[in-house]
XYZ file of C-alpha atoms in Angstrom:
433
model
C -138.612 -100.465 81.825
C -135.029 -99.260 80.925
C -134.336 -97.484 77.848
C -132.118 -100.265 76.737
C -134.801 -103.047 77.170
C -137.666 -100.462 75.204
C -134.935 -100.334 72.387
C -134.366 -103.953 71.977
C -137.574 -104.826 72.127
C -138.870 -101.926 69.548
C -135.555 -103.424 67.181
C -137.560 -106.919 67.197
C -140.581 -105.753 66.458
C -139.541 -103.831 63.734
C -137.722 -106.678 62.426
C -140.866 -108.874 62.379
C -142.767 -105.727 60.705
C -139.998 -105.294 58.244
C -140.938 -109.035 56.559
C -142.795 -107.540 54.059
C -139.998 -106.006 52.402
C -136.881 -108.629 53.760
C -136.209 -112.073 53.181
C -134.850 -112.842 56.585
C -137.247 -111.192 58.384
C -139.737 -113.677 56.785
C -137.463 -116.257 57.496
C -137.284 -115.135 61.378
C -141.087 -115.168 61.238
C -141.401 -118.253 60.354
C -138.840 -119.600 62.711
C -141.104 -117.528 65.892
C -143.964 -118.831 65.098
C -142.493 -122.706 64.997
C -141.537 -121.971 68.459
C -144.831 -120.756 69.505
C -146.373 -124.470 68.289
C -143.575 -126.237 70.283
C -144.547 -123.988 73.444
C -148.082 -124.608 72.999
C -147.916 -128.349 72.174
C -148.261 -129.580 75.389
C -150.704 -127.209 76.674
C -153.605 -126.734 74.024
C -154.523 -129.087 70.783
C -156.532 -125.541 69.324
C -153.550 -123.787 69.750
C -151.265 -125.740 68.369
C -153.982 -125.377 65.567
C -154.295 -122.221 64.875
C -150.159 -121.734 65.229
C -149.703 -124.390 62.339
C -152.315 -122.670 60.187
C -150.333 -118.987 60.989
C -146.793 -120.667 60.513
C -147.838 -122.432 57.511
C -149.083 -118.875 55.756
C -145.623 -116.689 56.585
C -143.865 -120.281 55.543
C -145.147 -119.894 51.402
C -143.776 -116.341 50.690
C -140.077 -117.696 51.750
C -140.378 -120.655 49.893
C -138.536 -121.124 46.700
C -140.045 -123.880 44.441
C -136.873 -125.260 42.684
C -135.323 -126.177 45.982
C -138.599 -127.228 47.871
C -138.894 -129.807 44.793
C -135.510 -130.936 45.337
C -135.680 -131.514 48.981
C -139.279 -133.503 48.853
C -137.445 -135.491 46.446
C -135.002 -137.153 49.062
C -136.205 -140.138 50.973
C -136.764 -138.287 55.072
C -139.370 -136.152 52.797
C -140.777 -138.471 50.478
C -141.693 -141.216 52.463
C -144.298 -139.408 54.722
C -145.901 -137.798 51.680
C -145.839 -141.249 50.410
C -147.650 -142.851 53.621
C -150.524 -140.247 53.147
C -150.534 -141.027 49.896
C -151.478 -144.106 50.303
C -154.303 -143.398 52.481
C -155.851 -141.738 50.719
C -156.229 -143.796 47.969
C -156.773 -146.698 50.633
C -160.404 -144.652 51.066
C -161.216 -145.910 47.367
C -161.336 -149.579 48.841
C -162.675 -149.261 52.427
C -166.424 -149.791 52.876
C -166.890 -147.690 55.834
C -168.800 -144.316 55.112
C -167.487 -141.227 53.760
C -167.178 -139.901 56.646
C -165.319 -142.140 58.544
C -162.778 -142.629 55.433
C -162.186 -138.975 55.815
C -161.729 -139.273 59.044
C -159.298 -142.077 58.810
C -156.797 -140.063 56.457
C -156.980 -136.418 58.644
C -154.515 -138.242 61.216
C -151.974 -138.524 58.311
C -152.243 -135.136 57.138
C -149.707 -133.666 59.890
C -146.986 -136.099 57.616
C -147.316 -133.323 55.145
C -146.010 -130.891 57.535
C -142.940 -132.895 57.964
C -141.061 -132.416 54.581
C -141.526 -128.754 55.402
C -140.297 -128.315 57.958
C -137.282 -130.509 56.858
C -136.776 -127.906 54.166
C -137.182 -124.766 56.082
C -135.061 -125.588 59.081
C -131.842 -126.511 56.382
C -131.573 -123.045 55.848
C -132.493 -121.224 59.305
C -130.588 -121.269 61.770
C -132.574 -121.266 64.488
C -133.641 -124.467 65.139
C -132.261 -125.127 68.691
C -135.091 -122.229 69.485
C -137.963 -124.599 68.956
C -136.559 -127.350 71.400
C -135.643 -124.734 73.803
C -139.268 -123.371 73.808
C -140.348 -126.551 74.417
C -138.317 -127.923 77.032
C -139.115 -124.489 78.766
C -142.902 -124.842 78.356
C -143.082 -128.661 79.575
C -140.895 -127.523 82.696
C -143.463 -125.259 83.469
C -146.157 -127.524 82.662
C -144.356 -129.767 85.287
C -144.972 -127.350 87.655
C -148.759 -127.054 86.969
C -148.959 -130.713 87.239
C -147.380 -130.716 90.873
C -149.755 -127.763 91.850
C -152.852 -130.226 90.204
C -151.436 -132.539 92.709
C -151.788 -130.718 95.663
C -155.865 -129.614 94.790
C -156.925 -131.655 92.161
C -159.689 -128.577 91.628
C -156.481 -126.757 89.773
C -156.807 -128.378 86.972
C -157.990 -126.550 84.227
C -159.399 -129.711 82.521
C -162.365 -128.845 85.046
C -162.989 -125.673 83.295
C -161.944 -126.868 79.397
C -163.582 -130.277 78.859
C -166.196 -130.092 76.910
C -168.273 -133.001 78.951
C -168.130 -133.829 82.558
C -164.316 -134.608 83.639
C -163.169 -136.549 86.928
C -160.125 -134.729 87.947
C -157.023 -136.600 87.981
C -154.270 -135.813 90.418
C -151.322 -133.988 88.685
C -153.068 -133.889 85.112
C -153.360 -129.834 84.796
C -154.134 -130.594 80.544
C -154.790 -133.567 78.478
C -153.522 -136.289 79.917
C -151.002 -138.464 81.889
C -149.803 -140.213 78.564
C -149.322 -137.193 76.877
C -147.671 -135.575 79.819
C -145.231 -138.629 80.739
C -144.280 -138.542 76.372
C -143.278 -135.329 76.682
C -141.599 -135.084 80.236
C -139.434 -138.083 79.133
C -138.512 -137.163 76.013
C -137.084 -133.573 77.362
C -135.582 -135.205 80.419
C -133.412 -137.486 78.322
C -132.887 -135.148 75.689
C -131.101 -133.098 78.519
C -128.842 -135.944 78.975
C -126.416 -135.048 75.830
C -126.247 -131.206 76.202
C -125.012 -132.020 80.457
C -122.573 -134.400 79.199
C -121.140 -132.204 76.813
C -121.360 -128.903 79.293
C -119.517 -131.060 81.992
C -117.036 -131.936 79.374
C -115.996 -128.460 78.188
C -115.780 -127.082 81.842
C -119.595 -125.553 82.073
C -120.421 -126.506 84.782
C -122.905 -124.440 85.856
C -124.601 -124.956 82.675
C -124.303 -128.809 83.147
C -125.779 -128.366 87.226
C -128.288 -126.235 85.363
C -129.613 -128.677 82.946
C -129.733 -131.976 84.851
C -131.742 -129.918 87.602
C -134.215 -129.307 84.788
C -134.172 -133.091 83.763
C -134.399 -134.170 87.416
C -137.401 -132.012 87.561
C -139.116 -133.409 85.014
C -138.194 -137.395 86.051
C -139.542 -136.556 89.670
C -142.731 -135.374 88.000
C -143.156 -138.687 86.274
C -141.715 -140.882 89.309
C -143.803 -139.093 92.194
C -146.972 -137.296 90.452
C -147.898 -138.435 87.622
C -146.617 -142.115 86.247
C -147.005 -143.380 82.705
C -146.357 -147.102 82.528
C -145.460 -145.994 78.640
C -143.055 -143.566 79.519
C -141.055 -146.231 82.398
C -141.143 -148.931 79.348
C -139.485 -146.647 77.193
C -137.137 -144.206 79.519
C -134.761 -147.043 80.194
C -134.405 -147.809 76.531
C -133.847 -144.515 75.337
C -131.134 -144.029 78.143
C -129.734 -146.682 77.189
C -128.961 -145.498 73.494
C -127.355 -142.204 75.528
C -125.405 -144.354 77.249
C -123.476 -146.852 74.235
C -123.533 -143.738 71.422
C -121.886 -141.348 74.083
C -120.719 -142.788 77.359
C -117.426 -145.193 77.560
C -118.108 -148.131 78.222
C -116.520 -147.776 82.169
C -118.671 -145.015 82.723
C -121.398 -146.583 81.105
C -121.285 -149.472 83.422
C -121.556 -147.423 86.460
C -124.334 -145.019 85.167
C -126.125 -148.236 84.529
C -125.635 -149.650 88.228
C -126.567 -145.871 89.803
C -129.846 -145.957 87.295
C -131.026 -149.400 89.450
C -129.726 -148.464 92.718
C -132.321 -144.865 92.517
C -134.660 -147.006 90.907
C -134.846 -149.730 93.532
C -134.938 -146.507 95.888
C -137.571 -144.740 94.344
C -139.324 -148.117 94.201
C -139.471 -147.529 98.258
C -140.463 -143.868 98.141
C -142.892 -143.286 95.603
C -146.641 -144.456 95.895
C -147.669 -143.490 92.857
C -144.991 -145.534 91.189
C -146.190 -148.653 93.035
C -149.605 -148.242 92.366
C -149.419 -147.936 88.611
C -146.825 -151.003 88.414
C -149.380 -152.816 90.656
C -152.145 -152.212 88.407
C -150.829 -153.971 85.772
C -151.430 -156.982 87.817
C -155.001 -155.941 88.560
C -155.563 -155.206 84.906
C -154.406 -158.822 83.923
C -156.397 -160.545 85.998
C -159.637 -158.340 85.263
C -158.703 -159.685 81.464
C -158.007 -163.433 82.312
C -160.435 -164.496 85.173
C -163.345 -161.951 84.874
C -163.152 -161.492 81.052
C -163.489 -157.651 81.378
C -162.103 -154.955 79.929
C -158.847 -154.159 81.674
C -157.176 -151.372 80.043
C -153.257 -152.385 79.314
C -154.139 -155.990 78.804
C -157.372 -155.506 76.756
C -154.655 -155.178 73.950
C -154.198 -158.547 73.538
C -157.771 -158.984 72.208
C -157.344 -156.325 69.870
C -154.287 -157.301 68.522
C -155.599 -161.329 68.317
C -158.485 -159.479 65.955
C -156.258 -157.674 64.121
C -154.262 -160.347 62.542
C -157.191 -161.785 61.868
C -158.786 -158.676 60.027
C -154.820 -158.553 58.203
C -154.986 -162.691 57.213
C -158.208 -161.663 55.504
C -156.947 -158.808 53.441
C -152.810 -158.950 53.742
C -151.384 -157.414 50.662
C -153.355 -153.776 51.054
C -155.928 -153.671 54.113
C -159.429 -153.340 54.072
C -159.171 -149.413 53.645
C -159.048 -146.383 54.903
C -161.287 -145.836 57.911
C -162.396 -149.672 58.297
C -160.956 -150.412 61.859
C -163.843 -149.983 63.822
C -166.648 -151.522 61.380
C -164.468 -154.923 61.564
C -164.073 -155.042 65.401
C -168.210 -154.007 65.122
C -168.756 -157.140 63.000
C -166.402 -159.367 65.275
C -167.958 -158.107 68.733
C -171.213 -159.646 67.093
C -172.732 -162.443 69.471
C -169.663 -161.803 72.052
C -169.554 -160.682 75.589
C -166.894 -158.780 77.936
C -163.310 -158.046 76.502
C -164.656 -160.014 73.223
C -167.322 -157.540 72.678
C -165.144 -154.041 72.825
C -165.167 -152.101 69.763
C -162.434 -149.888 69.100
C -161.268 -147.633 66.190
C -157.582 -148.145 66.864
C -155.734 -151.598 68.118
C -153.270 -149.883 70.151
C -150.612 -151.026 67.742
C -148.921 -148.893 65.299
C -147.818 -151.431 62.831
C -151.356 -153.022 63.814
C -153.027 -150.529 62.644
C -151.049 -149.873 59.164
C -151.874 -153.573 58.259
C -155.104 -153.583 58.545
C -156.026 -150.662 56.883
C -153.405 -150.628 54.364
C -151.868 -154.515 54.356
C -148.281 -154.932 53.984
C -147.720 -151.725 51.378
C -148.398 -149.719 54.681
C -145.777 -151.976 56.785
C -143.435 -151.837 54.129
C -144.300 -147.435 54.108
C -144.578 -146.958 57.799
C -140.869 -149.069 58.662
C -139.130 -147.625 55.634
C -140.053 -143.752 57.284
C -138.435 -145.007 60.573
C -135.260 -146.038 59.397
C -135.097 -143.131 57.104
C -135.545 -140.877 59.773
C -133.197 -143.412 61.850
C -130.122 -143.156 59.558
C -130.352 -139.448 58.983
C -129.556 -139.396 63.139
C -126.189 -141.111 63.018
C -123.825 -138.372 63.776
C -122.747 -136.398 66.177
C -124.265 -133.136 67.996
C -127.573 -131.927 69.627
C -129.834 -131.941 66.693
C -128.964 -135.652 65.438
C -129.230 -136.652 69.078
C -132.822 -135.334 69.845
C -133.900 -136.630 66.270
C -132.461 -140.098 67.159
C -134.345 -140.158 70.471
C -137.806 -138.583 68.708
C -137.609 -141.830 66.426
C -136.773 -144.176 69.186
C -139.462 -142.712 71.487
C -142.043 -143.432 68.901
C -140.976 -146.809 67.455
C -141.526 -148.474 71.303
C -144.482 -146.467 72.212
C -146.188 -147.615 68.912
C -145.458 -150.923 69.854
C -148.255 -150.626 72.718
C -150.139 -147.381 71.094
C -150.595 -145.713 67.542
C -148.757 -142.719 68.466
C -147.847 -141.659 64.876
C -151.640 -140.636 64.227
C -152.268 -139.174 67.480
C -152.410 -135.650 67.355
C -149.959 -134.786 70.845
C -147.219 -137.723 69.959
C -147.966 -137.656 66.174
C -147.283 -134.031 65.949
C -143.956 -134.757 68.279
C -142.455 -136.878 66.040
C -143.225 -134.736 63.104
C -141.520 -131.152 64.700
C -139.004 -133.358 66.354
C -137.808 -135.074 63.313
C -138.391 -132.212 60.654
C -136.570 -129.332 62.713
C -133.991 -131.735 63.519
C -133.423 -133.278 60.112
C -133.294 -129.817 59.020
C -130.797 -128.387 61.532
C -128.503 -132.198 60.707
C -128.601 -131.605 56.998
C -127.694 -127.756 57.527
C -124.918 -128.731 59.439
C -124.060 -131.345 56.261
C -123.999 -128.591 54.430
C -126.211 -130.629 52.111
C -128.351 -127.848 50.817
C -129.373 -126.873 47.543
C -130.246 -123.166 48.373
C -129.167 -119.707 49.823
C -129.266 -120.331 53.823
C -131.040 -117.014 55.331
C -130.623 -115.764 58.971
């Protein structure tokens, strides 16, 4: 190791250690822990939990109470808190057991971190570090995914799963849905810096970022195909074309995308197998009345609508969903006898538990967060993508309540919103860093 690198590492360690006395160093530590959370998110659930706890501990000494109170009073921060509060109050009229009610509250606890992220990254200039860390982590996961596709026995899930695990080609950790969500978000998010770098004459940087995006897209098309990702990616790309390309360029890009999709269809067995499975699933449900993956959702949605009609204003209470499905399954067979704790639709999941009150808060939060990202810039683009992706994937899943996708939303919106507000100069406390 050279003397220069040694001195550089020593200066970084000294800066981190000086947090005992230096407010700027304390904020740097909070930033570095946020980067750690983002790096761990594609890989580890428990690791993220530990890193988040450390992040919160490091954040507390840096908080200015009055500035935080003003930040929490704004709608982007207030609405996630209100949704959590509704879930907490909703335990009072639920007929589920105490443990089930508390379990129903826990997926919404992550919303309490969103206002803190907005507050912190409104004063810190290092929000982009978190996004870069997440991108690099996803690129490395794509490499491990390719290795696991060549040899499924290389999957870490074989050794880390608590119970029996059947190796899945291309899934190194977690599952293909989480992996598809992360890769899709990164690949489409890179479209903005690719375009801006190209326009600025930074051809080398533009090509490097484009190669990173294509690396992630290739994994989704040839290694592990997620139907949810296939549905949302065209929508996200269309949003980019409408917002950031001239209409002629957008039209040409659309035609090129259609031709590319047709070519990929012929050369990707994984893509054809995934889409043909949708037809098989539908036949399983309609003809044989068997549980069939995606198409079983139709039955879940029908039952959920009946549950909502029984308690339209405030729902059945926190954690009540599984009990309702259990009672509805009595005397049924096939797919109608399935019992789930989630109707696989975010709106229905919220409406069953908290009725119209919950749906109003959910859509108000989505709308307010969307409106925050109307401007130009990388932070606004990433924030917009995170919200758009969550809204559309929540048609088929309750992703806000899932660990991976929920934290993807909290981190993406919280950090991007803080960066956006910082860029607007809309802060009521001193910037640090």
